[in-house]
Amino acid sequence: MTRGKENLRLLDKESLISWLEQKGYPKFRASQIFNWVWSQAVFDFDQMINLPKNLRAKLKEEFDIPAVVMADRQKSTDGTEKYGFRLHSGEWVEGVLIPADDRYTACISSQAGCSLNCAFCATGKLGLKRNLKAFEIYDQARLVNEASQESFGRPLTNIVYMGMGEPLLNYTEVVKSIDLITKTLEFSPRRITVSTAGIAKAIHRLADNEVRFNLALSLHAPDDKKRSEIMAINETNSIDILMNALKAFSKKAKGKITFEYVMLRGFNDTLQDAEKLVKLASNFPVKVNLIEYNPIDQAQYKKAEKDTTFKFAEHLKNKGVMANIRRSRGEDIDAACGQLANKRS
Ligand code: SAH
């Protein structure tokens, strides 16, 4: 049996240095190799022209350099772009680029599929295939950044972890990927937002680690009864428990907190619901995004009426809660929130 090659993209610099030293090469070669792979996105040893040929040959014998491939690209009539990313192991994930005024936001995935199965979300119907590695999350950001330059002549201004998967159930790799994005793409963590269905333990861990990026909670209902009905994760991570975790995050990590709230007709869109949301928003500084529901084949929900959503938002604002209505984008290509489900593959 032949032994598989080692994945160079899982290697930290120290390990590469000790490999080089074992083979009799100076350690500055590690910086050159890392520069090719991470800054230049060169994944072929033969193109690393400042390395001696014999080193290139040795590297080739022992290492692979897998990379995510943008294998599919669709453009919506509203400018939104959706990408199919193929992982080296054969799975697919999706990403989206959302241009708006002077903002260019990438929406990227942290898992192939998702284990949470929220009632209104298409991704959950796939089940979890696997967690992504940090380099696979980073590659999506890099590729969408290139696509943004190509389509709009502008680099990304924001990155949101709102594609497929639950980022906080892939904690270590997600945090590592943000480190890569901030260092390699020179991207401020203040322009990165991780969205979670609400894993309280992981939110406390983010607080303890004093991370510098922002957090969005997919709240979607203002009390436990309703929330548990649409999000099974609420059984073990109730609203109270989540509010405590977010308080800690707000205090220690100092990132901004957003509540995401998908407006479902006749389910969570009354002014009583809005009033309950006002109470929850009084725990710490928070902004509420009211999201237009994007119908999916597997669920019966309907989007709230425009007027209802408007009144809901007005109620929040009158009570001093910052609120935005988020129009759906890229719906014609199934790129909108909750619609990412690899329909083409
Ligand atoms: N698992 C994380 C990351 C996914 S983010 C989370 O739950 O936050 C995707 C966002 O879109 C979440 O707020 C999710 O609840 C929302 N969403 C899912 N399905 C949707 C749909 N059909 N219409 C509108 N928003 C949806």
PDB file of C-alpha atoms in Angstrom, residues 118-121 162 195-198 216-223 226-231 233-234 239 242-243 258-264 267-269 273 277 280 288-293 301 312 337-338:
ATOM      1  CA  CYS A 118     -33.821  24.356  10.942  1.00  0.00           C
ATOM      2  CA  ALA A 119     -37.350  24.120   9.561  1.00  0.00           C
ATOM      3  CA  PHE A 120     -37.044  26.968   7.048  1.00  0.00           C
ATOM      4  CA  CYS A 121     -33.531  26.331   5.668  1.00  0.00           C
ATOM      5  CA  MET A 162     -23.619  32.935   6.412  1.00  0.00           C
ATOM      6  CA  SER A 195     -23.513  33.986  12.018  1.00  0.00           C
ATOM      7  CA  THR A 196     -24.685  31.284  14.411  1.00  0.00           C
ATOM      8  CA  ALA A 197     -27.909  29.449  15.107  1.00  0.00           C
ATOM      9  CA  GLY A 198     -26.825  29.785  18.748  1.00  0.00           C
ATOM     10  CA  ALA A 216     -24.863  37.481  14.400  1.00  0.00           C
ATOM     11  CA  LEU A 217     -27.427  35.326  16.173  1.00  0.00           C
ATOM     12  CA  SER A 218     -30.105  33.715  14.037  1.00  0.00           C
ATOM     13  CA  LEU A 219     -32.836  34.396  16.550  1.00  0.00           C
ATOM     14  CA  HIS A 220     -35.918  34.180  14.300  1.00  0.00           C
ATOM     15  CA  ALA A 221     -38.443  33.932  17.150  1.00  0.00           C
ATOM     16  CA  PRO A 222     -38.780  35.947  20.362  1.00  0.00           C
ATOM     17  CA  ASP A 223     -39.731  33.149  22.798  1.00  0.00           C
ATOM     18  CA  LYS A 226     -41.850  29.455  18.938  1.00  0.00           C
ATOM     19  CA  ARG A 227     -38.107  29.195  18.524  1.00  0.00           C
ATOM     20  CA  SER A 228     -38.025  25.501  19.405  1.00  0.00           C
ATOM     21  CA  GLU A 229     -40.722  24.909  16.841  1.00  0.00           C
ATOM     22  CA  ILE A 230     -38.498  26.081  13.982  1.00  0.00           C
ATOM     23  CA  MET A 231     -34.988  25.529  15.400  1.00  0.00           C
ATOM     24  CA  ILE A 233     -31.038  23.654  18.578  1.00  0.00           C
ATOM     25  CA  ASN A 234     -33.147  25.841  20.876  1.00  0.00           C
ATOM     26  CA  ILE A 239     -32.998  32.059  24.550  1.00  0.00           C
ATOM     27  CA  LEU A 242     -28.010  32.455  24.629  1.00  0.00           C
ATOM     28  CA  MET A 243     -28.621  35.957  25.997  1.00  0.00           C
ATOM     29  CA  THR A 258     -26.730  41.419  15.306  1.00  0.00           C
ATOM     30  CA  PHE A 259     -30.016  39.569  15.695  1.00  0.00           C
ATOM     31  CA  GLU A 260     -31.227  38.008  12.482  1.00  0.00           C
ATOM     32  CA  TYR A 261     -34.960  37.568  12.346  1.00  0.00           C
ATOM     33  CA  VAL A 262     -36.631  35.968   9.362  1.00  0.00           C
ATOM     34  CA  MET A 263     -40.171  37.311   8.984  1.00  0.00           C
ATOM     35  CA  LEU A 264     -42.614  34.389   8.681  1.00  0.00           C
ATOM     36  CA  PHE A 267     -45.818  32.947  12.852  1.00  0.00           C
ATOM     37  CA  ASN A 268     -43.480  35.579  14.310  1.00  0.00           C
ATOM     38  CA  ASP A 269     -44.567  38.848  12.694  1.00  0.00           C
ATOM     39  CA  ASP A 273     -43.539  39.469  18.861  1.00  0.00           C
ATOM     40  CA  LEU A 277     -37.824  41.294  20.655  1.00  0.00           C
ATOM     41  CA  LEU A 280     -34.308  40.804  24.265  1.00  0.00           C
ATOM     42  CA  VAL A 288     -31.784  43.746  14.350  1.00  0.00           C
ATOM     43  CA  ASN A 289     -31.860  42.590  10.730  1.00  0.00           C
ATOM     44  CA  LEU A 290     -35.348  41.661   9.587  1.00  0.00           C
ATOM     45  CA  ILE A 291     -34.816  39.147   6.813  1.00  0.00           C
ATOM     46  CA  GLU A 292     -37.251  38.526   4.044  1.00  0.00           C
ATOM     47  CA  TYR A 293     -38.103  34.813   4.013  1.00  0.00           C
ATOM     48  CA  TYR A 301     -43.838  29.041   5.390  1.00  0.00           C
ATOM     49  CA  PHE A 312     -42.626  45.566  12.864  1.00  0.00           C
ATOM     50  CA  CYS A 337     -30.299  33.080   2.579  1.00  0.00           C
ATOM     51  CA  GLY A 338     -31.370  29.541   3.284  1.00  0.00           C
TER      52      GLY A 338
END
